PDB file of C-alpha atoms in Angstrom:
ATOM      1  CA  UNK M  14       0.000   0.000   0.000  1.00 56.00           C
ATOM      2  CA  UNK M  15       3.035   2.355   0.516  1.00 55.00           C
ATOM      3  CA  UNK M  16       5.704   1.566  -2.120  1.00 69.00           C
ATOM      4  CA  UNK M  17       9.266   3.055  -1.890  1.00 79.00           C
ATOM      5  CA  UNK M  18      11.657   3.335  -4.883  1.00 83.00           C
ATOM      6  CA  UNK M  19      14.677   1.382  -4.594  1.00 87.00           C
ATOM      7  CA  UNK M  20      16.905   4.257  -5.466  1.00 88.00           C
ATOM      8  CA  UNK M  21      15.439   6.261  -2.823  1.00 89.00           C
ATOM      9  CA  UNK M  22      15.902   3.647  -0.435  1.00 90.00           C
ATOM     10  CA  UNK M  23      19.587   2.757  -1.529  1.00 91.00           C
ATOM     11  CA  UNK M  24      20.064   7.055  -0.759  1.00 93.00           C
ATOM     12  CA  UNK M  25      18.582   7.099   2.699  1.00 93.00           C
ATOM     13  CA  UNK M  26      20.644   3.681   3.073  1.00 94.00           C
ATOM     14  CA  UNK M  27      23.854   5.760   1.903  1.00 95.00           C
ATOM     15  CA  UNK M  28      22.601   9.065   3.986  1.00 95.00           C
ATOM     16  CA  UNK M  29      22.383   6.252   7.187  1.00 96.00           C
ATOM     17  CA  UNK M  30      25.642   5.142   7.021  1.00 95.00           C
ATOM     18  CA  UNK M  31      27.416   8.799   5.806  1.00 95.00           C
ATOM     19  CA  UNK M  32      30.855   9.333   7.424  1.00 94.00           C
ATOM     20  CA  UNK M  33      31.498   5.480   8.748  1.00 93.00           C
ATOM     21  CA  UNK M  34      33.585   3.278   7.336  1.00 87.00           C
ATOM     22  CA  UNK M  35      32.581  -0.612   6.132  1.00 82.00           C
ATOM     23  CA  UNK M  36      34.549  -2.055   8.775  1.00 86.00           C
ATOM     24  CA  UNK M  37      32.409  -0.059  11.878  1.00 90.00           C
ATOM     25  CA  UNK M  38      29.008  -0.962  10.527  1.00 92.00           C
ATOM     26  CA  UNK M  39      30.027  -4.957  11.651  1.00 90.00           C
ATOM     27  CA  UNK M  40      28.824  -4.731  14.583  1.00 91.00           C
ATOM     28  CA  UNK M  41      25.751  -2.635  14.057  1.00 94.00           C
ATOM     29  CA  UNK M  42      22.205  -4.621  14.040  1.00 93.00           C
ATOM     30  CA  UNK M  43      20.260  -2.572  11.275  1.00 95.00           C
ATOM     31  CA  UNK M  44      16.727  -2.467  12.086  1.00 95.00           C
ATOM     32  CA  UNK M  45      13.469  -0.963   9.785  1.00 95.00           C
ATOM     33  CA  UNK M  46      10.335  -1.170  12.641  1.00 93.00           C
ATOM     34  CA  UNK M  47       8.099  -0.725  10.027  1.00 90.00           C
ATOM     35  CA  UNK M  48       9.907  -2.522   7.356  1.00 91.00           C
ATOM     36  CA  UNK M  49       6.841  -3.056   4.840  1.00 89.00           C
ATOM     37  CA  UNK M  50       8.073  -5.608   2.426  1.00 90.00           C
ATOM     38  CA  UNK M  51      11.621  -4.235   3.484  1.00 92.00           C
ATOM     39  CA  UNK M  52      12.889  -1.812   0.686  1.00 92.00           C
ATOM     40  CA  UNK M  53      15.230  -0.106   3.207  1.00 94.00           C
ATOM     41  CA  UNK M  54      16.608  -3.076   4.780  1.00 94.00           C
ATOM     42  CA  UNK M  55      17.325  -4.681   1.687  1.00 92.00           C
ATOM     43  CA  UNK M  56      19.029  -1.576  -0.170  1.00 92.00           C
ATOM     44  CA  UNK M  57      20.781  -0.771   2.711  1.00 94.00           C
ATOM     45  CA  UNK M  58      22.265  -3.933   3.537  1.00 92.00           C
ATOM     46  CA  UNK M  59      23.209  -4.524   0.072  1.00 88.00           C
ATOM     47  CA  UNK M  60      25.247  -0.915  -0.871  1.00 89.00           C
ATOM     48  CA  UNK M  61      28.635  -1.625  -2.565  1.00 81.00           C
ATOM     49  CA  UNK M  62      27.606  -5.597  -3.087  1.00 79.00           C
ATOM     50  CA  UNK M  63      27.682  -6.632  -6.805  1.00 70.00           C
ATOM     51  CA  UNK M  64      24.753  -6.836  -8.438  1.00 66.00           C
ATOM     52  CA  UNK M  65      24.262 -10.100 -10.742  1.00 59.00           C
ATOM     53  CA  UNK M  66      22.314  -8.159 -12.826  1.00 59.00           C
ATOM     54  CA  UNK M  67      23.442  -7.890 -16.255  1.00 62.00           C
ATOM     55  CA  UNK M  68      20.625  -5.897 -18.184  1.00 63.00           C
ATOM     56  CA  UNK M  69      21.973  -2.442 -17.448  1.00 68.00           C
ATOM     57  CA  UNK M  70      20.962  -0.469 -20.619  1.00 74.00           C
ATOM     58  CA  UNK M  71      24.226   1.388 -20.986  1.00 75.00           C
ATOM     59  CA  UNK M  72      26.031  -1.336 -21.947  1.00 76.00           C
ATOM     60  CA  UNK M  73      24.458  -1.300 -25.051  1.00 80.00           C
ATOM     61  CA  UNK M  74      25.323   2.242 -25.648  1.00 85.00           C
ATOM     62  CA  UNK M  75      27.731   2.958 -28.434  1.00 87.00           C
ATOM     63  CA  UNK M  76      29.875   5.425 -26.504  1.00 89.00           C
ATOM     64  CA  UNK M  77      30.093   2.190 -23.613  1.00 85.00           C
ATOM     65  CA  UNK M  78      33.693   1.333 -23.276  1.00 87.00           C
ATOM     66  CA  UNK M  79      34.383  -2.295 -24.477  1.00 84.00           C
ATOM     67  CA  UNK M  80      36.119  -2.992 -21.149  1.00 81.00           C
ATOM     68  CA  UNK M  81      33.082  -2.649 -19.448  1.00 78.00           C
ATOM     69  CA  UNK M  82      31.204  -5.656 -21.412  1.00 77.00           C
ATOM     70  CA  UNK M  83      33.893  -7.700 -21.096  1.00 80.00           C
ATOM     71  CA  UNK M  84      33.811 -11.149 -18.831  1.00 77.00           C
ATOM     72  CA  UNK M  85      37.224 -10.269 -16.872  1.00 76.00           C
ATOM     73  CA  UNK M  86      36.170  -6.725 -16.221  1.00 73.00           C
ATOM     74  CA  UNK M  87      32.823  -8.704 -13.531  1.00 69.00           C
ATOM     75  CA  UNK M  88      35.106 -10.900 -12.819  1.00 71.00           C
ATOM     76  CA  UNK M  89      37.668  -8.263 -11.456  1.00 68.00           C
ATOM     77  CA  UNK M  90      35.170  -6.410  -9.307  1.00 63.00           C
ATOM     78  CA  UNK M  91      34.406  -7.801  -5.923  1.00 63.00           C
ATOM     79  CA  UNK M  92      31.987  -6.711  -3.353  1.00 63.00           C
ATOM     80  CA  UNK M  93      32.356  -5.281   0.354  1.00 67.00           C
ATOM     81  CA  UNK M  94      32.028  -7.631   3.044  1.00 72.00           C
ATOM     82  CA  UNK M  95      28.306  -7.542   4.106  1.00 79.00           C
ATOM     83  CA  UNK M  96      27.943  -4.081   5.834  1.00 88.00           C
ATOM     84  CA  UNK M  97      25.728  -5.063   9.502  1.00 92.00           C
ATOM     85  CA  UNK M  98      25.947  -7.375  11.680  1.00 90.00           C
ATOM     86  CA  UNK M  99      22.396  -8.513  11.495  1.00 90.00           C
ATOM     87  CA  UNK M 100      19.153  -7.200  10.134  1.00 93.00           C
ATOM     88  CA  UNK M 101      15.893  -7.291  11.572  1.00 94.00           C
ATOM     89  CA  UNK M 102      12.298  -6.369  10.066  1.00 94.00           C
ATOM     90  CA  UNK M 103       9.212  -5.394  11.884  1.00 92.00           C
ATOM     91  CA  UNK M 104       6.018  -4.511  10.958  1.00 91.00           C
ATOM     92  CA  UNK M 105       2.299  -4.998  12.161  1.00 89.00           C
ATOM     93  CA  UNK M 106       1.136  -7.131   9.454  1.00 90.00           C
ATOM     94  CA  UNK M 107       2.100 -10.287   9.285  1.00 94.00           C
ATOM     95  CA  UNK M 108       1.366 -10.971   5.549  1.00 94.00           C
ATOM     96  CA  UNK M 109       3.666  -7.663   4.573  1.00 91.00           C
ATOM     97  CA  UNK M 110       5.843  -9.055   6.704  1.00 93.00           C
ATOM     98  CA  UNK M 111       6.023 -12.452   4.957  1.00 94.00           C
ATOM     99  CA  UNK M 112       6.971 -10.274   1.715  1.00 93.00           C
ATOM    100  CA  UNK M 113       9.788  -8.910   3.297  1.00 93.00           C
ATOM    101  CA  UNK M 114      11.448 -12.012   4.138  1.00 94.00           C
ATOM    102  CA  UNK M 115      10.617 -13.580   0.851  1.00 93.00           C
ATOM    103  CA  UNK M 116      12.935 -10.707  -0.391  1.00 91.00           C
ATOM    104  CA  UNK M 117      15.590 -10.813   2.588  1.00 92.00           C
ATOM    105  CA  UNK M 118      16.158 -14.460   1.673  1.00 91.00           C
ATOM    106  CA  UNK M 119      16.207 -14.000  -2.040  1.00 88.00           C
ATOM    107  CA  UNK M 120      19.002 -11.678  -1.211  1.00 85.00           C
ATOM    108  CA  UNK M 121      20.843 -14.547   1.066  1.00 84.00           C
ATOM    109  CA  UNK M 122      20.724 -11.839   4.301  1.00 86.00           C
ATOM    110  CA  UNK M 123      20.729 -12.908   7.946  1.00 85.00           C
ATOM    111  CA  UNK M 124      17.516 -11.523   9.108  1.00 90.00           C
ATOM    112  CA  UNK M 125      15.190 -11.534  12.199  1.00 91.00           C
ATOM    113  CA  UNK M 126      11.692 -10.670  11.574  1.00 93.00           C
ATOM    114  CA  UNK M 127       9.212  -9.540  14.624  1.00 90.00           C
ATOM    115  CA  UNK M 128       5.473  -8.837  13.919  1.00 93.00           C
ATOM    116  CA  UNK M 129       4.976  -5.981  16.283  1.00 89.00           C
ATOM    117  CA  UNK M 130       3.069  -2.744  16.881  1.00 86.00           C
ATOM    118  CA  UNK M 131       5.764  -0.413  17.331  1.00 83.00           C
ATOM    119  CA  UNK M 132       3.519   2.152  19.601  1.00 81.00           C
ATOM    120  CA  UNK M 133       2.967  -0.738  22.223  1.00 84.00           C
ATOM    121  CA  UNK M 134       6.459  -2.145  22.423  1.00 83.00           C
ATOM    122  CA  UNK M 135       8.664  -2.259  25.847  1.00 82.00           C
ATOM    123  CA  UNK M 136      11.928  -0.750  25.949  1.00 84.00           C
ATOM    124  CA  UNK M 137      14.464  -3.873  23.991  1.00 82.00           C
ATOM    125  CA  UNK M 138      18.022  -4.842  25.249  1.00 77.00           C
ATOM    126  CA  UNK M 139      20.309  -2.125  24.109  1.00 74.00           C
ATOM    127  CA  UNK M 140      22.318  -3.095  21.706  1.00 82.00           C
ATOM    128  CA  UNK M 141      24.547  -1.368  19.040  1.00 89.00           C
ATOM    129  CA  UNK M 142      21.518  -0.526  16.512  1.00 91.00           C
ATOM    130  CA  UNK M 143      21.030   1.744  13.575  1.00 95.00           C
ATOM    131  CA  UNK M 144      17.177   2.469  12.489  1.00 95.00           C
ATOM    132  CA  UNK M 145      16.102   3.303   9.017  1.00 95.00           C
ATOM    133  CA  UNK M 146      12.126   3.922   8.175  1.00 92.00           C
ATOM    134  CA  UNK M 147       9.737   5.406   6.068  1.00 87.00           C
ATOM    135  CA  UNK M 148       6.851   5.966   8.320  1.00 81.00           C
ATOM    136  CA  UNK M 149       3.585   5.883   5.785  1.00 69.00           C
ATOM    137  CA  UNK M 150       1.099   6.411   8.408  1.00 59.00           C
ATOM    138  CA  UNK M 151      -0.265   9.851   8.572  1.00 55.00           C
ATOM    139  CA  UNK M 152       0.042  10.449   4.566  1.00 57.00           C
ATOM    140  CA  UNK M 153      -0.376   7.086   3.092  1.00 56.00           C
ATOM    141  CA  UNK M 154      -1.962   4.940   5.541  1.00 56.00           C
ATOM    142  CA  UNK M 155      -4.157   5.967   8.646  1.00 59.00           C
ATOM    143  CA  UNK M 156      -2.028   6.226  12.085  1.00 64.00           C
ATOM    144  CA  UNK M 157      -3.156   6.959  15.746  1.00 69.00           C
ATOM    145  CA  UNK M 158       0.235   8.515  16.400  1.00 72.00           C
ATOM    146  CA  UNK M 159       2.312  12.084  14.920  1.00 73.00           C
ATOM    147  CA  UNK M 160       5.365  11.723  13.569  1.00 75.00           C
ATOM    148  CA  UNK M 161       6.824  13.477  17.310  1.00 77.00           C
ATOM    149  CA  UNK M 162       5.440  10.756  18.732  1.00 81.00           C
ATOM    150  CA  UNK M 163       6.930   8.295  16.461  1.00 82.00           C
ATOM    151  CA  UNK M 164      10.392   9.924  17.298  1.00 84.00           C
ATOM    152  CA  UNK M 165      10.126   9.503  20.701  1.00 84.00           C
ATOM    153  CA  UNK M 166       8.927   6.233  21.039  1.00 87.00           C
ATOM    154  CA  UNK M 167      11.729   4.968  18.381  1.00 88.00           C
ATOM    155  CA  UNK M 168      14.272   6.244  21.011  1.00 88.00           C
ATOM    156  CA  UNK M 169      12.286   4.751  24.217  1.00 88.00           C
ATOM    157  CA  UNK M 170      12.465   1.415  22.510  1.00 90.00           C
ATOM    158  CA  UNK M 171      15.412   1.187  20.759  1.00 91.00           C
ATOM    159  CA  UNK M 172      18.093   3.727  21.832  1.00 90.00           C
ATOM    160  CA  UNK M 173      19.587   3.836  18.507  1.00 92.00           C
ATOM    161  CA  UNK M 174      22.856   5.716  17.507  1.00 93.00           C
ATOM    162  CA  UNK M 175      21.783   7.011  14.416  1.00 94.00           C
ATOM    163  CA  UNK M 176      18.042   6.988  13.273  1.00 92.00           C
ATOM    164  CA  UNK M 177      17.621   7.568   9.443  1.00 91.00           C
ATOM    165  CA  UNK M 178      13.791   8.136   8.493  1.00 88.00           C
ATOM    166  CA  UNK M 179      12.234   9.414   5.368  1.00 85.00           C
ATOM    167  CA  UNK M 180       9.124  11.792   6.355  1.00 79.00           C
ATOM    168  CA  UNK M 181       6.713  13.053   3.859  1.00 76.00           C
ATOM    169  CA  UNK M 182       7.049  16.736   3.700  1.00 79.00           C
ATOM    170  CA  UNK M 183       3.742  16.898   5.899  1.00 77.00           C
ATOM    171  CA  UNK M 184       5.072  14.907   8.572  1.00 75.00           C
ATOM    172  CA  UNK M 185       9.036  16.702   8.647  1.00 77.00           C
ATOM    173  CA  UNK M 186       6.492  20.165   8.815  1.00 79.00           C
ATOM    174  CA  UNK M 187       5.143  18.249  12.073  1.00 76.00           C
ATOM    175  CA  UNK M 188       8.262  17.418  13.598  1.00 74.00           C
ATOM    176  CA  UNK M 189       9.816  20.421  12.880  1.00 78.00           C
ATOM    177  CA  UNK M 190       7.301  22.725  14.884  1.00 79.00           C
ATOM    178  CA  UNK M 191       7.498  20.101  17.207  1.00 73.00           C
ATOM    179  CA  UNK M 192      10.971  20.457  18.060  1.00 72.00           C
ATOM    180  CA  UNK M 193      10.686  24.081  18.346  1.00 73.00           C
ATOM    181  CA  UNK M 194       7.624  23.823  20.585  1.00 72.00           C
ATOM    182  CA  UNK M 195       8.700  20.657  22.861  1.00 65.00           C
ATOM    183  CA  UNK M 196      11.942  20.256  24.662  1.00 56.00           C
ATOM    184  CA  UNK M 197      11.335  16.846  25.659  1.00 52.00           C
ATOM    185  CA  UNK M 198      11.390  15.683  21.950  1.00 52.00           C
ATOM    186  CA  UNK M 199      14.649  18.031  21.318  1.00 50.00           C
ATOM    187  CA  UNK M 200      16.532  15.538  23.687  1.00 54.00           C
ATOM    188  CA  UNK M 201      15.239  12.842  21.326  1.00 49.00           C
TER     189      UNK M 201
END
C-alpha cells in the first residue's frame, strides 16, 4: 500500500551510514520497525555488493567502453564484506511481513523478523543498533500517532545511535514545529 523506490531507499541507506567506514558498521544490528516488504533493509544492507544483474541499458550504448562488457572486467570487481551485523524487520502485518522475508532471503541476508506494533512495544536490550524507516502512516496509511510521537517512542524502545527516516514533507512540517515547541522531543 506504501511503495518506496529502490533508489530512494539505496540514498537514505547511503545518507544512514554517511561518514562510517565498512569495517564499523560490523557490529551494528540494522533495524526498519516498520519494514513493509523491506525496501530499506534490503538496499541498505546490500550498498557496494555486486549486483548479478546484467541488463543495465548502458552497456548497449555505443559510446560504452568495451572494457566494461567484457567477462574479466565482472570478474575483477568484488563486493564489500556484508555491511551489519544482522538485520531485523518489523512490521504490524504479518502478511507484509512475509513479503519482506521472501525478499531478505532471495538476497541470502541474515535476518530476524518480529510482527509488532511499534507504539505498544517495551523498551528492547540495548544493543549497538542503527534504524532506518519510512513511516507511511499519517500520509499514506491511517495512524493513531504524529510523527513526534513516532520519534520519541523509536528512542524509548530502541536507543539507537543514528536513526535515518524518510518523512513526507507533511510529517518533517510536524516534527519540525514540534521540536521548536517541545523540549522533551529536542533531547530525542
Amino acid at each position: 500500500e506504501a511503495p518506496l523506490r529502490e533508489t530512494l531507499g539505496a540514498f537514505c541507506g547511503r545518507k544512514l551510514i554517511e561518514g562510517l567506514h565498512f569495517s564499523e558498521l560490523s557490529e551494528v544490528q540494522l533495524i526498519d520497525p516498520m519494514a513493509g516488504t523491506g525496501t530499506l533493509l534490503l538496499e541498505t544492507s546490500l550498498l557496494y555488493q555486486v549486483t548479478p544483474r546484467e541488463d543495465f541499458p548502458f552497456l548497449n550504448w555505443k559510446s560504452t567502453p568495451k572494457i566494461l562488457r567484457s567477462p574479466s572486467f565482472k570478474n575483477a570487481y568484488s563486493s564489500f564484506p556484508r555491511l551489519f551485523k544482522s538485520v531485523e524487520a518489523a512490521d504490524r502485518d504479518q502478511e507484509v511481513l512475509g513479503l519482506c522475508e521472501e525478499r531478505l532471503k532471495a538476497a541470502g541476508l541474515s535476518h530476524s523478523l518480529v510482527c509488532q506494533d511499534l507504539m505498544k512495544l517495551q523498551p528492547v536490550k540495548k544493543v549497538r543498533n542503527f534504524l532506518i524507516l519510512n513511516p507511511p502512516y499519517g500520509e499514506r496509511l491511517a495512524a493513531d500517532f504524529s510523527a513526534s510521537e513516532l520519534l520519541t517512542q523509536l528512542s524509548h524502545i530502541y536507543s539507537p545511535e543514528r536513526i535515518g527516516i524518510l518523512f513526507s514533507e507533511n510529517q518533517a512540517r510536524s516534527v519540525l514545529k514540534d521540536l521548536k515547541a517541545n523540549k522533551a522531543l529536542k533531547e530525542v
